[in-house]
JSON list of C-alpha atoms in Angstrom, two decimals:
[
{"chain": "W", "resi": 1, "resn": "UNK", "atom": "CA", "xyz": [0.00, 0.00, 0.00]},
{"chain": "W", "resi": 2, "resn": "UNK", "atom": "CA", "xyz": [2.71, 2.39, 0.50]},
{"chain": "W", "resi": 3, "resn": "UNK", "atom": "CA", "xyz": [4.09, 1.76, -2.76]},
{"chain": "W", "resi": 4, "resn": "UNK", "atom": "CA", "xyz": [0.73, 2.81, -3.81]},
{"chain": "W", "resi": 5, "resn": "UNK", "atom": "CA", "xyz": [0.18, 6.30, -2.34]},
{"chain": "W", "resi": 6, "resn": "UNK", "atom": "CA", "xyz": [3.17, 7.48, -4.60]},
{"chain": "W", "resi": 7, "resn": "UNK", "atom": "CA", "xyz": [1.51, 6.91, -7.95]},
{"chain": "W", "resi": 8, "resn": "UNK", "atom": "CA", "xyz": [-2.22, 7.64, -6.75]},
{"chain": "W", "resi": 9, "resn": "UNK", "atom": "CA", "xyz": [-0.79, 10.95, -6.11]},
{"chain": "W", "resi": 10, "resn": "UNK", "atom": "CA", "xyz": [0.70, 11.60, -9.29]},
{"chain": "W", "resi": 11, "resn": "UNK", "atom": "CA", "xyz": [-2.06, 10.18, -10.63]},
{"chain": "W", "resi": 12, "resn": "UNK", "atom": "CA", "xyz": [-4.37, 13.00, -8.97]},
{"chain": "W", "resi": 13, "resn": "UNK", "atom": "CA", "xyz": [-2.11, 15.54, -9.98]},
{"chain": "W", "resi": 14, "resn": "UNK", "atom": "CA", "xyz": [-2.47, 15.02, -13.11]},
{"chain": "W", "resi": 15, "resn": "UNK", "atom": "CA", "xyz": [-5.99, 14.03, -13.29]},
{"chain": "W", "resi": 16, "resn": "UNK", "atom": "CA", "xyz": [-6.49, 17.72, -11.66]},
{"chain": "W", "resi": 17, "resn": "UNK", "atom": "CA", "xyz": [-4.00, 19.62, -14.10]},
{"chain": "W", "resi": 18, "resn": "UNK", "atom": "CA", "xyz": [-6.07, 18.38, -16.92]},
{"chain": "W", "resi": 19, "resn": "UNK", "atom": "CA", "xyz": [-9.45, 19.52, -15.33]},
{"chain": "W", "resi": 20, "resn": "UNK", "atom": "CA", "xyz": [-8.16, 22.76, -14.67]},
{"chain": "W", "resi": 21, "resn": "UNK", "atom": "CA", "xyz": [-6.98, 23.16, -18.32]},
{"chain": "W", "resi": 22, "resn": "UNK", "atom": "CA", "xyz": [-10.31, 21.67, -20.23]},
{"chain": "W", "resi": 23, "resn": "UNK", "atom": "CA", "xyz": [-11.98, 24.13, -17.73]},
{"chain": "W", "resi": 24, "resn": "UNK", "atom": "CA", "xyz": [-13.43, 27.24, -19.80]},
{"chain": "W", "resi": 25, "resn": "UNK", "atom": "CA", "xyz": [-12.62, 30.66, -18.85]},
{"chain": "W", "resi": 26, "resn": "UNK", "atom": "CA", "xyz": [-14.21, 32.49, -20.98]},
{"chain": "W", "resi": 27, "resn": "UNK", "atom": "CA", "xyz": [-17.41, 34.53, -20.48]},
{"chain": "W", "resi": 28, "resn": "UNK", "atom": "CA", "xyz": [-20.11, 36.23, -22.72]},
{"chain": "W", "resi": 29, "resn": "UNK", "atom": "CA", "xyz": [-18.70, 39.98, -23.40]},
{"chain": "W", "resi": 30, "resn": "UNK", "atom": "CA", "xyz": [-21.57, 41.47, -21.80]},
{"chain": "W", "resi": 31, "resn": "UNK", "atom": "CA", "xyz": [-21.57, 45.09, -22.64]},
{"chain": "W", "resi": 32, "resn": "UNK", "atom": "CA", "xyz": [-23.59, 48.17, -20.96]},
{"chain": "W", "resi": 33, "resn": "UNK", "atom": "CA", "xyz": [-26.63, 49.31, -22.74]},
{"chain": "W", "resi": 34, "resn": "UNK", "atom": "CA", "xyz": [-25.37, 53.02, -23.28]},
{"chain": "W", "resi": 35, "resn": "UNK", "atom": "CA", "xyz": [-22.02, 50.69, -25.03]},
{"chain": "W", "resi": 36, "resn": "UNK", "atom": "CA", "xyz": [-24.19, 49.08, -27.20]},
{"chain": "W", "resi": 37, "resn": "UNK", "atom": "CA", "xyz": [-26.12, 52.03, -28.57]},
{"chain": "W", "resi": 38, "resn": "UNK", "atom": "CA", "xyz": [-22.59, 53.20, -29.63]},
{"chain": "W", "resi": 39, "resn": "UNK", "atom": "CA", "xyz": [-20.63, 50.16, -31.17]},
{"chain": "W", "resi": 40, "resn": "UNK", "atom": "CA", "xyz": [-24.37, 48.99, -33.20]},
{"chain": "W", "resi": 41, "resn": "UNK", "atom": "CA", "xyz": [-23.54, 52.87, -35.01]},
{"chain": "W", "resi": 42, "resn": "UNK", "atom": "CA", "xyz": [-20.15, 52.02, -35.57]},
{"chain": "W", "resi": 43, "resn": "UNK", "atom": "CA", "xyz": [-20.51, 48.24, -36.78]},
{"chain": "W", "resi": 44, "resn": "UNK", "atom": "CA", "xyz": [-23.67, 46.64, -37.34]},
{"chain": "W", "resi": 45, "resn": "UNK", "atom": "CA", "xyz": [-24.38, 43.71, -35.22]},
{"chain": "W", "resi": 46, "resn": "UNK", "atom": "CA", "xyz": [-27.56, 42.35, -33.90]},
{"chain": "W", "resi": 47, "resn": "UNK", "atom": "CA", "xyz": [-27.83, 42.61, -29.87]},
{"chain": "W", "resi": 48, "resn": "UNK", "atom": "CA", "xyz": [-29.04, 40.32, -27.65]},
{"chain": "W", "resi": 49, "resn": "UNK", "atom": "CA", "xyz": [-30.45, 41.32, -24.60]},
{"chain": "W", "resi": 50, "resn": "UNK", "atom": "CA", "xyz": [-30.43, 39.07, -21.71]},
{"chain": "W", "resi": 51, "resn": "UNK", "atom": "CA", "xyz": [-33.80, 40.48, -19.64]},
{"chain": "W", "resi": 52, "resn": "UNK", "atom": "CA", "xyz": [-33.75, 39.43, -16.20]},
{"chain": "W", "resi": 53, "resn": "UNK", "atom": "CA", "xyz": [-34.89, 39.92, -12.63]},
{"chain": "W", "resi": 54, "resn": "UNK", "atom": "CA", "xyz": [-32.53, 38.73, -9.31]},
{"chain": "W", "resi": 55, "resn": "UNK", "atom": "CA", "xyz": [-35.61, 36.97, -7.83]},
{"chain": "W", "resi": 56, "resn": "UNK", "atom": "CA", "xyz": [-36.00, 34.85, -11.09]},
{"chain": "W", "resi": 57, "resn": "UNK", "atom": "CA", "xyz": [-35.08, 31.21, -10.54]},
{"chain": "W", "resi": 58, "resn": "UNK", "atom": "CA", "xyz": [-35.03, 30.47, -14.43]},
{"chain": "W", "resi": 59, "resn": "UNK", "atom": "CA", "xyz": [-32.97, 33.15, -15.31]},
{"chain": "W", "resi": 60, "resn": "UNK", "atom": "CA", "xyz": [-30.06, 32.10, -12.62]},
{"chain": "W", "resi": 61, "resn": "UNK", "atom": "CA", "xyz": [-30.75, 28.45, -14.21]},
{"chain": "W", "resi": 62, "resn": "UNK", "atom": "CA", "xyz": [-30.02, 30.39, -18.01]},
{"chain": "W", "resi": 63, "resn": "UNK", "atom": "CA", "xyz": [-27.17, 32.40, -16.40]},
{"chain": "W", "resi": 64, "resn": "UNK", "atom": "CA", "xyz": [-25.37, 29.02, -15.36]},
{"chain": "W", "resi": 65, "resn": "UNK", "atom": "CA", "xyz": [-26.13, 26.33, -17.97]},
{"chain": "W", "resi": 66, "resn": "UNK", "atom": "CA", "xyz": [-26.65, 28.17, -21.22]},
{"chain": "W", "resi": 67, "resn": "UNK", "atom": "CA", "xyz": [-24.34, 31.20, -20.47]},
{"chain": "W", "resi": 68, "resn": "UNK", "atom": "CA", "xyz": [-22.01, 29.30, -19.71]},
{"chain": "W", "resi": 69, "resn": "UNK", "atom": "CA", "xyz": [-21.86, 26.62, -22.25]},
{"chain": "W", "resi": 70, "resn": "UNK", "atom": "CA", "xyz": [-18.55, 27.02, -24.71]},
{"chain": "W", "resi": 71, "resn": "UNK", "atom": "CA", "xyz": [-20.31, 27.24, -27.96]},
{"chain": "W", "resi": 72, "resn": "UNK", "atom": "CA", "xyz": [-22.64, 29.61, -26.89]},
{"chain": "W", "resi": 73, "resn": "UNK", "atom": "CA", "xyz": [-19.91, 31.77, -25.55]},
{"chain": "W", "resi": 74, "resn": "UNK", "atom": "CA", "xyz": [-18.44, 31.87, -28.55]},
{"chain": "W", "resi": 75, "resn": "UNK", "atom": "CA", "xyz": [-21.11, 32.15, -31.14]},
{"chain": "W", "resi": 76, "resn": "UNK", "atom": "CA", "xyz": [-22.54, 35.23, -28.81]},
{"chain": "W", "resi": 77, "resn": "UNK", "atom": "CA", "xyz": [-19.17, 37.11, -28.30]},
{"chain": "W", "resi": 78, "resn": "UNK", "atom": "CA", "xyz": [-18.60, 36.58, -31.83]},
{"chain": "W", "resi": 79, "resn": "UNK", "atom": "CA", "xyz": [-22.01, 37.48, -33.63]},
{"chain": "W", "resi": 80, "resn": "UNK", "atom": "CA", "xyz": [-23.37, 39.80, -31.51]},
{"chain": "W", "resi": 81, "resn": "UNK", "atom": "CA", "xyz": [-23.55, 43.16, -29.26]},
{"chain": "W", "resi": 82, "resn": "UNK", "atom": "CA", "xyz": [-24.79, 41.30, -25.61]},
{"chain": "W", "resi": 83, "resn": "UNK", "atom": "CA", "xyz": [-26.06, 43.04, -22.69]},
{"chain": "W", "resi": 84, "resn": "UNK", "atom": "CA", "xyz": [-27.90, 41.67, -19.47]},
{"chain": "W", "resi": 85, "resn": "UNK", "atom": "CA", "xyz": [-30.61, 44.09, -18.53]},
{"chain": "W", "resi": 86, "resn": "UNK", "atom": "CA", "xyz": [-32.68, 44.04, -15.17]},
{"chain": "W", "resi": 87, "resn": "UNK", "atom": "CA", "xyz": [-36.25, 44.82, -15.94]},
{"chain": "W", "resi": 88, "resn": "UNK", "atom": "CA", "xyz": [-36.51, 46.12, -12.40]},
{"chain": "W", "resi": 89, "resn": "UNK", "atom": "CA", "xyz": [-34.22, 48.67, -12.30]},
{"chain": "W", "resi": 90, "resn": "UNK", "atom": "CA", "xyz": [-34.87, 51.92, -10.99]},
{"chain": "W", "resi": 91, "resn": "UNK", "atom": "CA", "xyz": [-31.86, 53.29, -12.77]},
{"chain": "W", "resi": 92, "resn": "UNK", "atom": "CA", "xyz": [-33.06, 55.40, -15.96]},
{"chain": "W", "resi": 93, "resn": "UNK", "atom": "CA", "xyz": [-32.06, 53.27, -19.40]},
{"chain": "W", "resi": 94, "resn": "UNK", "atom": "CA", "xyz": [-31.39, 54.80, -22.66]},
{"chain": "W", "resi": 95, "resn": "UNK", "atom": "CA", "xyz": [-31.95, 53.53, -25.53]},
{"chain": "W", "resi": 96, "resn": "UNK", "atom": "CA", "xyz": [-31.96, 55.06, -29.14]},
{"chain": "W", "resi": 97, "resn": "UNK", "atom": "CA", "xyz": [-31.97, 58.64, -27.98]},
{"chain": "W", "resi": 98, "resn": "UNK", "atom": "CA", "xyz": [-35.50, 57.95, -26.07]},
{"chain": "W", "resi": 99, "resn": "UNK", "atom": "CA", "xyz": [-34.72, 57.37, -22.15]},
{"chain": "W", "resi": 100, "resn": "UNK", "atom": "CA", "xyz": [-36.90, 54.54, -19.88]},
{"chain": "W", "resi": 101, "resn": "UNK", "atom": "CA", "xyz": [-37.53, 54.96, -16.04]},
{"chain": "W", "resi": 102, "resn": "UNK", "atom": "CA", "xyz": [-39.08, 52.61, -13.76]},
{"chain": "W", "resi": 103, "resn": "UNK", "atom": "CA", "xyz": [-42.48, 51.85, -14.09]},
{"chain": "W", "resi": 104, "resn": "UNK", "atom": "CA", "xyz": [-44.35, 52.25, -9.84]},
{"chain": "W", "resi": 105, "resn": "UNK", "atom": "CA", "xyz": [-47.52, 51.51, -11.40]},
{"chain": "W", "resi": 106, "resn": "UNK", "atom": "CA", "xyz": [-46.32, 47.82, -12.86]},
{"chain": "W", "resi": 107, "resn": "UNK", "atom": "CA", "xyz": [-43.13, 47.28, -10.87]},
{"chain": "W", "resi": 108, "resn": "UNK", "atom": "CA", "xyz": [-40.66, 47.24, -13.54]},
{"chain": "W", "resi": 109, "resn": "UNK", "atom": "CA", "xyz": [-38.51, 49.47, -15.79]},
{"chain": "W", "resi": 110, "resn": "UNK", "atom": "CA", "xyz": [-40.32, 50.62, -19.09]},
{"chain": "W", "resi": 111, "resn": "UNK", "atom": "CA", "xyz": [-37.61, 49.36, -21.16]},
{"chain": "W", "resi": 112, "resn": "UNK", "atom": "CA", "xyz": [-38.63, 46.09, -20.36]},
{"chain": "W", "resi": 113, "resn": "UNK", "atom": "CA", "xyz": [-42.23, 46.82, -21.13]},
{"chain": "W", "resi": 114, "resn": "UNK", "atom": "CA", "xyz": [-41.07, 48.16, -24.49]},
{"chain": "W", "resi": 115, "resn": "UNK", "atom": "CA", "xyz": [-38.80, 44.95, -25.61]},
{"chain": "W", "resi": 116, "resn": "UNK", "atom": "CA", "xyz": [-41.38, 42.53, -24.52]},
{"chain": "W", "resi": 117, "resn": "UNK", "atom": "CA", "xyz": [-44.57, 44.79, -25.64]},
{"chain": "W", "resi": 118, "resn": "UNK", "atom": "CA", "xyz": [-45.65, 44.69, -22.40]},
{"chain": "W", "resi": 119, "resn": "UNK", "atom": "CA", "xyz": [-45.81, 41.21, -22.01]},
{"chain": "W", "resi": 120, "resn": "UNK", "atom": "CA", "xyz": [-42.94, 41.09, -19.86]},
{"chain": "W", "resi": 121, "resn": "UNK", "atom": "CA", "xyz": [-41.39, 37.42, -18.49]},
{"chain": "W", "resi": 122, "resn": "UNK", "atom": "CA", "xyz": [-38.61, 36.57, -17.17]},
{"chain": "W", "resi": 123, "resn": "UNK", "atom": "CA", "xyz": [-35.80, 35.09, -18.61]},
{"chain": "W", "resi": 124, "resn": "UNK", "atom": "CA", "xyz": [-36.61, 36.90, -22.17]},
{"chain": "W", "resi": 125, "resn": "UNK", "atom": "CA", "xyz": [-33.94, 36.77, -25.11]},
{"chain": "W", "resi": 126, "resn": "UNK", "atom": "CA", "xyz": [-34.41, 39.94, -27.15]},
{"chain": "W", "resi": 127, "resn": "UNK", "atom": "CA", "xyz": [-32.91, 40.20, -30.17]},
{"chain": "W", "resi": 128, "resn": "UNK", "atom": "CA", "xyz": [-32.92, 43.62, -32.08]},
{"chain": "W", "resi": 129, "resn": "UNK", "atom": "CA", "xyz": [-31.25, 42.37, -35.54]},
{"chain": "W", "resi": 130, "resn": "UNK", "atom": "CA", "xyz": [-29.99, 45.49, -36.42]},
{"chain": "W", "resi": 131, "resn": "UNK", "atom": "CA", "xyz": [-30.11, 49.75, -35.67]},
{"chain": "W", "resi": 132, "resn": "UNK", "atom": "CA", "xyz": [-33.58, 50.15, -37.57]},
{"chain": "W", "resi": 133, "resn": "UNK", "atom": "CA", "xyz": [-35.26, 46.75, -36.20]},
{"chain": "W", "resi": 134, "resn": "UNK", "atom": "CA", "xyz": [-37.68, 46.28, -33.43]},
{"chain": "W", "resi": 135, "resn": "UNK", "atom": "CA", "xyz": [-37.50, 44.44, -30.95]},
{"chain": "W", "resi": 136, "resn": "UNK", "atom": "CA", "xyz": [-38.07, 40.09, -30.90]},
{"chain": "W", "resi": 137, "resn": "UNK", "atom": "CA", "xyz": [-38.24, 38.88, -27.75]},
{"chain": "W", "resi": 138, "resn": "UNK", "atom": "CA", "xyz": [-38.27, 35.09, -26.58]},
{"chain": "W", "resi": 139, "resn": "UNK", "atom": "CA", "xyz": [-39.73, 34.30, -23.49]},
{"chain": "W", "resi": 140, "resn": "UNK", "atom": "CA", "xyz": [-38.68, 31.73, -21.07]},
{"chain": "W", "resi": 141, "resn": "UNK", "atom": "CA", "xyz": [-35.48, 29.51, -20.11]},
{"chain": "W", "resi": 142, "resn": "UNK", "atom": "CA", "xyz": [-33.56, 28.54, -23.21]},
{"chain": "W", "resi": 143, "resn": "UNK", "atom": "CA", "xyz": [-31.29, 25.36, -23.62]},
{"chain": "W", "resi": 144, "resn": "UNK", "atom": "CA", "xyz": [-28.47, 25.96, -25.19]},
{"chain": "W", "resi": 145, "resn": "UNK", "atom": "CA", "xyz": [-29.95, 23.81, -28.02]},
{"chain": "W", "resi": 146, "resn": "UNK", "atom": "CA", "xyz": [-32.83, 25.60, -28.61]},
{"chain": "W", "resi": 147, "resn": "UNK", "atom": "CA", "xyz": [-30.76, 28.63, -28.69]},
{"chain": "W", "resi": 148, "resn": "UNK", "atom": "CA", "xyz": [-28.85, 27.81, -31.58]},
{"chain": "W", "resi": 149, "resn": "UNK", "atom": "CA", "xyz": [-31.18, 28.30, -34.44]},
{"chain": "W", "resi": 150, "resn": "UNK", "atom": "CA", "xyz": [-32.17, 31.91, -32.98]},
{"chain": "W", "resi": 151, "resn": "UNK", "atom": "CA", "xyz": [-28.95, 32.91, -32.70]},
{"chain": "W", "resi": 152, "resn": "UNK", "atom": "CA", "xyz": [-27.68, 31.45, -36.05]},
{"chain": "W", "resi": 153, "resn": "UNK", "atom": "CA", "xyz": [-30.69, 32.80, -37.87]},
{"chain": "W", "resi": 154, "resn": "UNK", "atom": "CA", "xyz": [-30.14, 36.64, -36.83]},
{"chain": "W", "resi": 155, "resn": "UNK", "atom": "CA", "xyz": [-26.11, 35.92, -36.35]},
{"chain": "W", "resi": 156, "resn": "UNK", "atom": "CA", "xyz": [-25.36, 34.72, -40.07]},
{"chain": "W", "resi": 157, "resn": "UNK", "atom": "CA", "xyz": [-28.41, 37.21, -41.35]},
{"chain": "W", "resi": 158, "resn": "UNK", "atom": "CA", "xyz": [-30.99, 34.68, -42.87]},
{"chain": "W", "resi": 159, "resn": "UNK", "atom": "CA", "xyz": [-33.40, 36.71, -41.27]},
{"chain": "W", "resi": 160, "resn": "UNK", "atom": "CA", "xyz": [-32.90, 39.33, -43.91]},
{"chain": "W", "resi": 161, "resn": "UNK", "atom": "CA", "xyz": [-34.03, 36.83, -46.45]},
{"chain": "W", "resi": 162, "resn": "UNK", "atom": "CA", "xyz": [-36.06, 33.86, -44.98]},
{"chain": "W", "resi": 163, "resn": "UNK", "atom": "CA", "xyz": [-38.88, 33.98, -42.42]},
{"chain": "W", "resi": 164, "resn": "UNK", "atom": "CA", "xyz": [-37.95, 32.11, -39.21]},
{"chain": "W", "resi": 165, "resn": "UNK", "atom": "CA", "xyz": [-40.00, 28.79, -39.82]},
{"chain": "W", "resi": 166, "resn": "UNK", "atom": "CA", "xyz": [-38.47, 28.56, -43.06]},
{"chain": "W", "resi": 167, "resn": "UNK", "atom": "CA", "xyz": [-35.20, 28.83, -41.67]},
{"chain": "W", "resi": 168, "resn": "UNK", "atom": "CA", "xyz": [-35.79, 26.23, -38.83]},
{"chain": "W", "resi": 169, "resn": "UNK", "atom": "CA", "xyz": [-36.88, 23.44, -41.24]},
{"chain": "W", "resi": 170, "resn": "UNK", "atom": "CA", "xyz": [-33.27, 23.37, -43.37]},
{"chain": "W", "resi": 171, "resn": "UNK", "atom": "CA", "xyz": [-31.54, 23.97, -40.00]},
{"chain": "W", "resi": 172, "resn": "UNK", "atom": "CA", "xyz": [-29.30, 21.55, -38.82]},
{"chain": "W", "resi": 173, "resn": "UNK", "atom": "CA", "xyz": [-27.89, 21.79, -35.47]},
{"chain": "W", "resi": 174, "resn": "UNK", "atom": "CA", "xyz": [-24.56, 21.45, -34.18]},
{"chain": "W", "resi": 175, "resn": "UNK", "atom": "CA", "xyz": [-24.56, 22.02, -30.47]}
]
């Protein structure tokens, strides 16, 4: 057995080395709201807009699996303008030269009752596709699977040509 503690050491070194190097580090670039409403003038990107609330169990689930999944990482940081928005904030939001303050009457910031059209949930993806688009906003937690053909559609631009049910029957995934 003594022989043994040697090896089963080394072994767990390296066991943990590798761990620690398959290990992602990387994070969605998420940007501020006024930083998006300056790089979309300078290079046109679609934005998604992660719109959240700190209560919201779903949302923490989306921050943690789908957030943090590799592929999504780097589809999202390479395809698009990303910022996490809380619809509760009390802190004004501008957006477009227009600014948003929170809402007493309903609880919530009025941007958020302008990207969901005042159907507000919580997690919602928005995606505004480009500077003259409104907004599309998906409601509820999102796999990073059924991600994927959102984010491809508006991130490779078929949604300048094809309607999204089009789109969706070709699609083939690869997450």
């Amino acid at each position: 057995m003594q022989k043994l503690k040697p090896v089963l050491f080394f072994c767990l070194i390296i066991f943990c080395s590798a761990t620690l190097k398959t290990g992602s580090n990387e994070k969605i670039q998420w940007l501020k709201i006024d930083e998006v409403s300056i790089k979309v003038k300078e290079q046109s990107k679609p934005v998604l807009i992660d719109l959240y609330t700190d209560w919201c169990y779903w949302c923490k689930v989306m921050d943690k699996k789908t957030y943090t999944n590799s592929k999504v990482i780097d589809y999202i940081n390479g395809h698009f303008y990303s910022v996490k928005v809380n619809a509760e904030t009390k802190d004004a939001v501008n957006w477009k030269d227009k600014t948003y303050r929170y809402n007493n009457k309903y609880q919530i910031n009025d941007f958020a009752l302008f990207l969901t059209y005042g159907q507000a949930s919580f997690p919602t993806t928005v995606i505004i596709a480009d500077e003259n688009s409104a907004p599309i906003p998906v409601a509820g937690y999102l796999e990073p699977k059924e991600l994927e053909p959102i984010l491809k559609y508006f991130g490779e631009g078929a949604y300048k040509t094809k309607f999204f049910p089009e789109f969706e029957k070709t699609f083939k995934s690869t997450w």
